[in-house]
XYZ file of C-alpha atoms in Angstrom:
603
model
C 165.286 46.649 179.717
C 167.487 49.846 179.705
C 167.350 49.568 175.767
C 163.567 49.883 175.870
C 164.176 52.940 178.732
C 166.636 54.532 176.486
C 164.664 54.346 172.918
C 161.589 55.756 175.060
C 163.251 58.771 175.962
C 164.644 59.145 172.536
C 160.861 59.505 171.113
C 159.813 61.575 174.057
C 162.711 64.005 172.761
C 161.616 63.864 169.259
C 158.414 64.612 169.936
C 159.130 67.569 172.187
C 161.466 69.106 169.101
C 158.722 68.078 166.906
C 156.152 70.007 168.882
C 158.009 72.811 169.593
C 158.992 73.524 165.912
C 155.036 72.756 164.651
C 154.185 75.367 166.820
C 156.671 78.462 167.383
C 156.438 80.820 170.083
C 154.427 83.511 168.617
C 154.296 86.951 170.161
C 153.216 90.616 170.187
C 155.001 93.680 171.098
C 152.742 97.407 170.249
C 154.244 100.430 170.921
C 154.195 103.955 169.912
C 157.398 105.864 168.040
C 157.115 108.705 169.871
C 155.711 107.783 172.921
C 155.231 111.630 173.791
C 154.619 113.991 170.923
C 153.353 117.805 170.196
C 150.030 118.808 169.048
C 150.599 119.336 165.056
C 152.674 115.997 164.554
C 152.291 112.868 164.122
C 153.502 109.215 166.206
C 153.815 105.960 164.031
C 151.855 102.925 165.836
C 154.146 99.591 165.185
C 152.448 96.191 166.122
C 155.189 93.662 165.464
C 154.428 89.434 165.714
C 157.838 87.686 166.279
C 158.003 84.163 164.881
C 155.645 84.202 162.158
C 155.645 85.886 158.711
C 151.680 87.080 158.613
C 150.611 87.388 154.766
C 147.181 87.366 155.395
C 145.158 88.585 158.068
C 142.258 90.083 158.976
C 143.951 93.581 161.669
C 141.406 94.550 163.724
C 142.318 98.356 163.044
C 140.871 100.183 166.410
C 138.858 103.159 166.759
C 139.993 105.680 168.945
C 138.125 109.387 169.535
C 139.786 112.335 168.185
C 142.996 110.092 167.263
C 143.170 109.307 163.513
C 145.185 106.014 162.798
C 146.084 105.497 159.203
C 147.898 102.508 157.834
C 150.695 102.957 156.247
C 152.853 99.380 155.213
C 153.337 95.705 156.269
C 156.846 94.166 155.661
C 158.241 90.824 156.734
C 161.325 90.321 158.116
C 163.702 86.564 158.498
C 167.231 86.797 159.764
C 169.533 83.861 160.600
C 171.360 84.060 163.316
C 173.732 80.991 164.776
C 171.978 78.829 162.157
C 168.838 79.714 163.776
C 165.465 81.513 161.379
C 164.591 83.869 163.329
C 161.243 85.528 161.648
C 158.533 88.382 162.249
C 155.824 90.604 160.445
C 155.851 94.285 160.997
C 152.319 96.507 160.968
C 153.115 100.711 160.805
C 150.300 102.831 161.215
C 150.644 106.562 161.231
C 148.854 108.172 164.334
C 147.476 112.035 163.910
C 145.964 113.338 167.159
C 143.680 115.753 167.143
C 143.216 117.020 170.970
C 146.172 116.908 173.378
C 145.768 114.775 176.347
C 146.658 110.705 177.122
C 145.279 108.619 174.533
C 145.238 104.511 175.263
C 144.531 101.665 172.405
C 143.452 98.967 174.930
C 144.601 95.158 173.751
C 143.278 93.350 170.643
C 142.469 90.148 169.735
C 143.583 88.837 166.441
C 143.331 85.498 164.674
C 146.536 84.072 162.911
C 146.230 80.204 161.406
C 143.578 79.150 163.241
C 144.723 80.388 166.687
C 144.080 83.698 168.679
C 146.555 85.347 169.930
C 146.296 89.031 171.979
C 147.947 92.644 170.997
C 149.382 94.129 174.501
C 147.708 97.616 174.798
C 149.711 101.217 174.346
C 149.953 104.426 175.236
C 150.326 107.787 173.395
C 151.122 110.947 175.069
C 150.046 114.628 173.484
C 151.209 117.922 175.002
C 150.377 120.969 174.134
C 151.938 122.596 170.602
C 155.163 124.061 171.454
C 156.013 127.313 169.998
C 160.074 127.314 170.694
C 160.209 124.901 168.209
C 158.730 126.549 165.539
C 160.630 130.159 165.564
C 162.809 129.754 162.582
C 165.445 132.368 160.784
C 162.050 134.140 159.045
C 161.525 136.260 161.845
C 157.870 134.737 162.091
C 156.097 132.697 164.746
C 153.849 130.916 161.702
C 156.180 129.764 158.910
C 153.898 127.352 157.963
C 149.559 127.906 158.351
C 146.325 127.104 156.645
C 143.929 130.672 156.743
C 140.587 130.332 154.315
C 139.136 133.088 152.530
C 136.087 134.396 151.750
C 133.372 137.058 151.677
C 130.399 136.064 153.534
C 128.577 137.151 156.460
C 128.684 136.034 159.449
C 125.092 134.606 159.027
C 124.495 131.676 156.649
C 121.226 130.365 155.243
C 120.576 126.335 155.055
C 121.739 125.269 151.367
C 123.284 128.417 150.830
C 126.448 128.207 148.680
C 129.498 130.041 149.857
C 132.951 130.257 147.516
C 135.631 130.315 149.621
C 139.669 129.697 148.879
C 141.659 127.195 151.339
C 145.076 128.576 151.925
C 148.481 126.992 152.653
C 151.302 130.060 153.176
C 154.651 128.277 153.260
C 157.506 130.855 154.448
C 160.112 131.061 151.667
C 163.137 128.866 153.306
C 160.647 125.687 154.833
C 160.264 122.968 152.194
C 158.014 120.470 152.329
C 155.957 117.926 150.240
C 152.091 116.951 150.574
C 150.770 113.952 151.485
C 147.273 114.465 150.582
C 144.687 117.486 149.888
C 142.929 119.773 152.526
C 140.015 117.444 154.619
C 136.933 119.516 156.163
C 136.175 118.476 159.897
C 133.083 117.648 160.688
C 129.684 116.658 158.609
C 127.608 119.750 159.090
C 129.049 121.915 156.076
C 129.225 119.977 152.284
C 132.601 121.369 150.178
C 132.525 120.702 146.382
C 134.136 121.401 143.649
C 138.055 121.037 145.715
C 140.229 121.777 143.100
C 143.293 118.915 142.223
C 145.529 121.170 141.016
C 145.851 124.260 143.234
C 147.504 127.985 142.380
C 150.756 129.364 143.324
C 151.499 132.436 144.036
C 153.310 134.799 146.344
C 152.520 137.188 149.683
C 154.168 139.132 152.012
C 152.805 138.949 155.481
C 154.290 141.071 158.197
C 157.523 141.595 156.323
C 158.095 137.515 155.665
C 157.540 136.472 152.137
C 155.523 133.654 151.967
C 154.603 131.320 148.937
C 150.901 130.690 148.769
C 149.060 127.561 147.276
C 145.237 128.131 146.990
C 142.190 125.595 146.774
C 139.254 126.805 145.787
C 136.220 125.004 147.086
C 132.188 125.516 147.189
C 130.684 125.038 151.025
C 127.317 124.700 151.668
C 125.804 124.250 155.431
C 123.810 121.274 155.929
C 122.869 121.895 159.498
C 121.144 124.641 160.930
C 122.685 126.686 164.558
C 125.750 127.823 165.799
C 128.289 125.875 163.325
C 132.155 125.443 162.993
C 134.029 124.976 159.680
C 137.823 124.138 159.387
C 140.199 122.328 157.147
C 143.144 120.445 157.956
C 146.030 119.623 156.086
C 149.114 116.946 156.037
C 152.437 117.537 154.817
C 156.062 116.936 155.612
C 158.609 119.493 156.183
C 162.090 120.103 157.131
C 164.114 123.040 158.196
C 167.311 124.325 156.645
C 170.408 123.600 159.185
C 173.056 125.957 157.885
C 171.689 128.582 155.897
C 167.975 130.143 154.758
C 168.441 131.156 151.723
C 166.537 129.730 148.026
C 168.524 127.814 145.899
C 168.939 128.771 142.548
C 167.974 125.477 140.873
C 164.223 126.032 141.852
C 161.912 125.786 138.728
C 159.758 128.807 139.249
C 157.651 127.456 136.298
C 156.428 124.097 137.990
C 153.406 124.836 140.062
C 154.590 123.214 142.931
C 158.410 123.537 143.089
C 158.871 123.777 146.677
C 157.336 120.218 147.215
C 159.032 118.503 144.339
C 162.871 119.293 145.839
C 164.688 116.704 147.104
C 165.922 116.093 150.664
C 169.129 116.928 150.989
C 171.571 115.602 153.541
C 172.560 119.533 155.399
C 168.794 119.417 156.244
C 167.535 117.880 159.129
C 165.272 115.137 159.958
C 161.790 115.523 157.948
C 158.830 115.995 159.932
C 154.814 115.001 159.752
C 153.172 118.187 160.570
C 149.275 118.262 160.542
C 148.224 122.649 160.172
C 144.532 123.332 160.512
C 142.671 126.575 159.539
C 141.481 128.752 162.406
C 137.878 127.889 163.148
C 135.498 129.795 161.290
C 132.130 130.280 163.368
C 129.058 130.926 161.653
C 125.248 131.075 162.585
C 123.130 128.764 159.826
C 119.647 130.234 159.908
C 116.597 127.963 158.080
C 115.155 130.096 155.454
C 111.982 132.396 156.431
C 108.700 130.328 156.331
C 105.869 129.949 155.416
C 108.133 129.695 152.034
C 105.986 130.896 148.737
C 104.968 128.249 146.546
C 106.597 127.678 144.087
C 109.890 128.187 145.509
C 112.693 126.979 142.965
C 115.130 126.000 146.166
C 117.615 128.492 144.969
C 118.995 131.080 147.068
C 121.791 134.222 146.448
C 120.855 136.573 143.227
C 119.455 135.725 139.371
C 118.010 137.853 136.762
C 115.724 136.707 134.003
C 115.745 137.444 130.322
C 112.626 137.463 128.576
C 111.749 134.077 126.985
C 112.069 133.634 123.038
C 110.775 131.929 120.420
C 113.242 131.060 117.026
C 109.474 130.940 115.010
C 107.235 133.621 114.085
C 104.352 131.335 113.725
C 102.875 128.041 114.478
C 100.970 125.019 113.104
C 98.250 123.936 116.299
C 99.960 120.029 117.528
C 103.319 120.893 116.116
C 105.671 121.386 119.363
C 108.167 125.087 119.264
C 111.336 125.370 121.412
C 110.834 128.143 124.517
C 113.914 129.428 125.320
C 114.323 130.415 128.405
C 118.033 132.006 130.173
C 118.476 132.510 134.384
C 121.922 134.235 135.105
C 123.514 135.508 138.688
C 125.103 134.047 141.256
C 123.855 131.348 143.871
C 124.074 127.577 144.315
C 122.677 126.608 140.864
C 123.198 123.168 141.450
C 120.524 122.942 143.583
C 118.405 125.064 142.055
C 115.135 123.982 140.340
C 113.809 124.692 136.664
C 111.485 127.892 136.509
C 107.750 127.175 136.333
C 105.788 127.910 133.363
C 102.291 129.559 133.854
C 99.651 128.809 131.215
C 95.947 128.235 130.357
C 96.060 123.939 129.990
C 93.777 124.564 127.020
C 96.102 126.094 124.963
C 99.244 124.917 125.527
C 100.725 121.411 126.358
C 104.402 121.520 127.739
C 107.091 118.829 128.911
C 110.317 119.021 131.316
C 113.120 121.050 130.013
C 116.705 120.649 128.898
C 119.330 122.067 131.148
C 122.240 123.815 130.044
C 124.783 125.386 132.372
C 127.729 128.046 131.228
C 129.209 128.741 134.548
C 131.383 132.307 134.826
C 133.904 131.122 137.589
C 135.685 127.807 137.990
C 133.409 126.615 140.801
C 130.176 127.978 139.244
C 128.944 129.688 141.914
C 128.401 132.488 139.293
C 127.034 132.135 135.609
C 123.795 131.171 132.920
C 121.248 128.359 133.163
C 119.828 127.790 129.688
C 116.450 125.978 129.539
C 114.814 124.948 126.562
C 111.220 124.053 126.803
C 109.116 122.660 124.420
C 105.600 123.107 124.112
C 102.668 122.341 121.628
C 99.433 124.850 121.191
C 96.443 123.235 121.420
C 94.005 125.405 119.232
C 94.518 127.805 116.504
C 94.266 131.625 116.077
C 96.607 134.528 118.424
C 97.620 132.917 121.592
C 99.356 134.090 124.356
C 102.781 132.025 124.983
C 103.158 130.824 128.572
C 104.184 133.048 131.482
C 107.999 132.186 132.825
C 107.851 132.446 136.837
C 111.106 132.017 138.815
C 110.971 132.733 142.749
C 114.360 132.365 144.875
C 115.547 133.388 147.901
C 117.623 136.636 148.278
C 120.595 136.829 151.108
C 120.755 140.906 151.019
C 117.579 141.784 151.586
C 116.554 138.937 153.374
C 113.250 138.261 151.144
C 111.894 136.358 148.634
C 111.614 137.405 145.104
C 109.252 136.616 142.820
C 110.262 137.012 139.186
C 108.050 136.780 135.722
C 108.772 137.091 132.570
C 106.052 136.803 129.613
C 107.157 137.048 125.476
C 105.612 140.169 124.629
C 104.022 139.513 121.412
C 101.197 137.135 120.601
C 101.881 134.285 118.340
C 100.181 133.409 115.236
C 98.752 129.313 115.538
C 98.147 128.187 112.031
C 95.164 125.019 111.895
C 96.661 121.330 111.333
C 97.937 120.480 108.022
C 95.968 117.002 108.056
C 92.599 119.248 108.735
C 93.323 122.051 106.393
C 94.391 119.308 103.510
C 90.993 117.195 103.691
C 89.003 120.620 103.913
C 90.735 121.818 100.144
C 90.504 117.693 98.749
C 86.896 117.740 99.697
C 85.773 121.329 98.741
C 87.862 122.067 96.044
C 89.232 118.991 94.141
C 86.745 117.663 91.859
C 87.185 113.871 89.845
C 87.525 114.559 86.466
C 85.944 112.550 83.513
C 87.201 109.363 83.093
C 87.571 109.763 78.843
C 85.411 107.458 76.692
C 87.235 104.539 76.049
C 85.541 102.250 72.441
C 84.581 98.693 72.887
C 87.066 96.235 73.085
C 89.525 99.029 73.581
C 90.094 97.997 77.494
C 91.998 94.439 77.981
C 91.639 93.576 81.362
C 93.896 90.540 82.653
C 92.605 88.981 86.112
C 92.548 85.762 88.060
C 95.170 84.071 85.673
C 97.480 81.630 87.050
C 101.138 81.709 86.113
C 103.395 78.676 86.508
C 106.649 78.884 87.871
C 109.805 76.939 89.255
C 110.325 77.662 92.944
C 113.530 76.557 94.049
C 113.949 74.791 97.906
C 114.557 78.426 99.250
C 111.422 79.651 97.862
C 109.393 77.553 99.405
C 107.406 77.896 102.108
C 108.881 77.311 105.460
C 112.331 77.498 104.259
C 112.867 80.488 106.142
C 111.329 78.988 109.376
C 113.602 76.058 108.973
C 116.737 78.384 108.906
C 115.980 80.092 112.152
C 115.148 76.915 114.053
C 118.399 75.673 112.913
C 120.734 79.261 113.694
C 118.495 79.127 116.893
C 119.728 75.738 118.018
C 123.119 75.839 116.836
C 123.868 79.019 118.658
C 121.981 77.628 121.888
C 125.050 74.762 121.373
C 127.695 77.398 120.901
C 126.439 79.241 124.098
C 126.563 76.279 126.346
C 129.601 74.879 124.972
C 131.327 77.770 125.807
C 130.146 78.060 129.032
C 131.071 74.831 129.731
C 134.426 74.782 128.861
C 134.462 77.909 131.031
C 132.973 76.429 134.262
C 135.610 73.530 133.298
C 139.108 75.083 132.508
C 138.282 78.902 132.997
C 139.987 79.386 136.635
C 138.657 83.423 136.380
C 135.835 82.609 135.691
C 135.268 79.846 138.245
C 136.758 82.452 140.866
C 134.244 85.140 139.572
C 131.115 83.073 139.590
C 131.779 82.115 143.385
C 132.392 85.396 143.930
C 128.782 86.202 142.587
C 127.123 83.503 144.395
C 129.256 84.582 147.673
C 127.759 87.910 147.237
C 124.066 87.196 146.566
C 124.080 85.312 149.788
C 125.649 87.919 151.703
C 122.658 90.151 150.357
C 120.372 87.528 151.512
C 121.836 87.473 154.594
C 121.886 91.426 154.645
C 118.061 91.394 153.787
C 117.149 89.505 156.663
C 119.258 91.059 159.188
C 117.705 94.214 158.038
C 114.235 92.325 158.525
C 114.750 90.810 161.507
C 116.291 94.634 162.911
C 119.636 92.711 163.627
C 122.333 95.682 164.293
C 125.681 93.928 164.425
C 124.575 90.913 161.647
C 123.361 94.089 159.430
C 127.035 96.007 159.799
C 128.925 92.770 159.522
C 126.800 92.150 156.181
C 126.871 95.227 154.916
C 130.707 95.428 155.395
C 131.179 92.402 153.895
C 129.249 93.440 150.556
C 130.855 96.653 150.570
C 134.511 94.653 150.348
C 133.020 92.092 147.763
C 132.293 95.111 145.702
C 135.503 96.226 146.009
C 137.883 93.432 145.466
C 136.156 92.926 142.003
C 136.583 95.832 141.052
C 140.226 94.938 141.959
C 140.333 91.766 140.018
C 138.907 93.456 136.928
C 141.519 96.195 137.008
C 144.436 93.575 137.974
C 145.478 95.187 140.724
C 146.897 93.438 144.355
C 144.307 94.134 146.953
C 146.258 94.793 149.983
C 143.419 93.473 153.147
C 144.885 95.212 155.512
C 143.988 98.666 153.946
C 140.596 100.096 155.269
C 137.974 100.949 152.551
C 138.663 104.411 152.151
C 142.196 103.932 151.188
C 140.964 100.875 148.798
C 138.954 103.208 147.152
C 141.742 105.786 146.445
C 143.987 103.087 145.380
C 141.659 102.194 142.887
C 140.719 106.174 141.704
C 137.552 106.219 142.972
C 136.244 109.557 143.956
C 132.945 109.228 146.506
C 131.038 112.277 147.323
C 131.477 113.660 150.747
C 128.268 112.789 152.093
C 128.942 108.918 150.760
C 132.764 108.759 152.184
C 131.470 110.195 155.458
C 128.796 107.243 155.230
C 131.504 104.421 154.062
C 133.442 105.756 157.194
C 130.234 105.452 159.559
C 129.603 101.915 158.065
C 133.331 100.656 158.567
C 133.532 102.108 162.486
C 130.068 100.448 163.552
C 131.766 97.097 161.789
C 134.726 97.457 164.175
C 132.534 98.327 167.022
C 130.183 95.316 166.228
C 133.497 92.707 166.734
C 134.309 94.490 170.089
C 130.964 94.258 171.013
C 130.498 97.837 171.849
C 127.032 98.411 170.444
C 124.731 100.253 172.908
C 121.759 101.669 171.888
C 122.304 101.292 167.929
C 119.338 100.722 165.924
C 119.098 99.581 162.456
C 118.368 102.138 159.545
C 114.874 102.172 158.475
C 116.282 102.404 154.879
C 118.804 100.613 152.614
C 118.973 103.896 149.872
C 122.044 104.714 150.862
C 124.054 101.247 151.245
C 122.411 100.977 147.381
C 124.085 104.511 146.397
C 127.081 103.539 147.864
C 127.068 100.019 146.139
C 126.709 101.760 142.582
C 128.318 104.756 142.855
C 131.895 102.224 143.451
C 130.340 99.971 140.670
């Protein structure tokens, strides 16, 4: 009897260790590193799970307004202490506020092997910017600011185009290094043409010397009213400790020297500093109505040349180039092709060629080159179409009609198939056939001649080849495939990826149908990252899932447009919302054009 007590409490301790080393105490500490920071810097979110090494797993990244989270790693972590494995996973996200005030990520829920375990909320606390800390030996309260430049008005026009130069004046002892280019805020201005590879140069401001790099960009409004256009910027800097003088080892010939230095030890701590340009406040007007028709949608200044012609005359049907040059200054990218004026019984014409030589680097200013061709319909002196070109002037506030007409008529010859049959039939005359004497012509006709014809020359032969290439390269085809369905683990991998994806679509397709908001988001996120992780596979690159899209995208060199990165943004945060349930009043687009732009423009 006590030996049966004794080997039941054995098992009941077995299966207690058992138990508790199946399933490990797994918890989760978030906190923010600062707790309490300035307006300018930046905090670093860490969500650490203790007793588990996490390799994959779907972080439910929050969204918080005006704070901009932005992941940065995910590193694992085992350490043995007293013969005990003691293990954890480590999440870092970089926090930029953009308001001061108390901002609070509430707790998340997060699935790990099948179980759901809860994120504990935090707390981040923004004061104001503090200008103590930024006096340095310069002399100046701003060592470090973002200013843009430009030379327009005050008043704006809708789809106007407006050069301007983004600014970043470093004072001459800071260094610092950039972590990404200048961002616009907001979605009610459209900047093009940002330049990779800024200029250097140098400016004295108030007696501190400052080194200036430049971006030149193109902004266009995109929303009429009272508007507000800044850039931000994110770099690191640190401050000399000792001394504020250059060092002589800086290569004045590399562009940007000041960022490529080293950190040195007699400097102090680096520092994430976030500078944004002072708000620029414009009024966007809509342009004067009723608008003339046509109006070529382009608006600023052009001047037209007279239209020319490389021939002096013309055969009627036979189509002539019409060369045609706009020049000026004015957002020629959206500009349309002038409109030719002509009586539609002379003259047949088609849609131009295009031909752009801009003057600047963001060609705001330069020559359109059109070349259209055309065909005359009768013969004789004709008239050559009428070039009219109507835009939009910003300095006098008016539209401007402009036409241009060749000023000489041009000679139209009559077809060469007409004039041909007219000089056959009216001048060419059959001449004599001579006499020839009897018995003098030999005329051979309907005689047989025997031949050998080999197999090939045969009829059918060549029929009988193609069957036979047909059907032996019909058994090539599937014998390849089927060794690749068999022993092809790509290609297995790839064609459940394309099956996965066609029934997402389906499933996208009817959500859209049936006006289902948060199984339309989830779809549509979910073909979004399909798209992407092939694109990863074909490129053999490590798709890190914790990454949002955006930074996918970059890893993989994939410039969007702003108007599709703002929507690839949108589509991500309603995704998030849609798992927190925090859908109100969202309604379905009445339109999947721009999910389909964004789905080829990352093809």
């Amino acid at each position: 009897m006590f030996l049966r007590k004794k080997y039941f409490l054995w098992c009941c301790v077995l299966c207690l260790c058992g138990q508790s080393l199946g399933n490990p105490n797994i918890a989760f500490e978030a906190t923010f590193h600062p707790s309490t920071i300035h307006l300018g810097e930046h905090a670093t979110w860490m969500v650490t799970a203790k007793n588990v090494i996490v390799r994959q797993a779907n972080f439910p990244q929050p969204i918080i307004d005006n704070l901009r989270l932005k992941y940065e790693s995910g590193t694992f972590n085992t350490q043995i202490i007293n013969g005990v494995s003691q293990q954890s996973t480590l999440w870092r996200f970089s926090a930029f506020p953009q308001t001061t005030g108390t901002f609070q990520i509430p707790a998340i829920s997060i699935d790990i092997q099948g179980q759901t375990y809860t994120i504990p909320g935090s707390t981040l606390t923004v004061l104001p910017a503090d200008a103590r800390t930024q006096q340095h030996t310069t002399g100046t309260s701003t060592p470090i600011f973002l200013r843009l430049e430009h030379k327009m008005p005050n008043t704006w026009y809708l789809g106007q185009s407006c050069p301007m130069e983004i600014q970043l004046l470093i004072a001459d002892n800071v260094r610092g290094q950039l972590t990404n280019l200048p961002q616009k805020n907001g979605d009610t201005f459209a900047a093009t043409h940002l330049t990779d590879a800024p200029e250097k140069s140098y400016k004295s401001i108030q007696g501190t010397d400052y080194q200036c790099i430049s971006w030149a960009t193109l902004v266009t409004p995109l929303k009429s009213g009272p508007q507000t256009l800044s850039f931000n910027l994110d770099l690191m800097i640190e401050q000399p400790a000792a001394f504020n003088q250059r060092l002589d080892d800086d290569d004045d010939n590399d562009l940007l020297s000041f960022f490529n230095r080293s950190f040195s030890s007699v400097f102090a701590q680096p520092k994430a500093v976030t500078v944004d340009t002072s708000p620029l406040k414009v009024v966007v007007q809509s342009l004067p109505t009723p608008q003339p028709q046509p109006f070529h949608q382009a608006i600023g200044y052009f001047q037209l040349a007279s239209p020319r012609i490389e021939e002096k005359e013309a055969i009627q049907d036979e189509p002539i180039t019409l060369h045609v040059t706009l020049q000026g200054s004015g957002n020629f990218e959206r500009i349309q092709e002038p409109t030719l004026i002509f009586d539609s019984g002379e003259w047949r014409t088609y849609l131009p060629k295009s031909n752009f030589e801009p003057s600047d680097k963001l060609g705001f200013t330069g020559k359109m080159h059109y070349e259209y061709l055309i065909v005359p319909l009768k013969s004789g002196e004709v008239d050559l179409p009428v070039v009219h070109f109507c835009y939009f002037d910003t300095t006098t506030q008016s539209y401007v009609h402009l036409k241009k007409a060749y000023p000489f008529k041009l000679n139209v010859k009559p077809p060469i198939k007409t004039s041909q049959a007219q000089t056959l039939s009216g001048e060419v005359k059959p001449s004599p056939e001579p006499a020839v004497p009897l018995f003098g012509k030999i005329v051979l006709q309907n005689i047989a001649w025997e031949n050998q014809q080999w197999l090939w020359q045969r009829t059918g032969f060549s029929q009988l080849q193609w069957t036979l290439f047909l059907i032996s390269l019909g058994l090539s085809f599937m014998g390849i495939r089927y060794h690749r369905r068999t022993y092809d683990k790509a290609y297995q991998l790839q064609i459940q990826h394309k099956h996965l994806y066609k029934k997402t679509e389906r499933m996208l397709k009817q959500a859209f149908r049936a006006r289902d908001v948060s199984a339309f988001y989830s779809c549509a996120y979910k073909i979004v990252s399909l798209t992407i992780s092939l694109k990863y596979k074909r490129q053999n690159i490590a798709l890190n899932e914790i990454d949002d899209l955006v930074t996918q995208l970059d890893n993989l060199g994939i410039q969007l447009p702003d108007e599709q990165l703002q929507y690839l943004q949108s589509l991500e945060q309603k995704y998030r919302q849609s798992q927190f349930g925090q859908f109100n009043d969202e309604q379905c687009p009445d339109s999947l054009q721009d999910l389909n732009d964004l789905l080829r423009a990352i093809k």
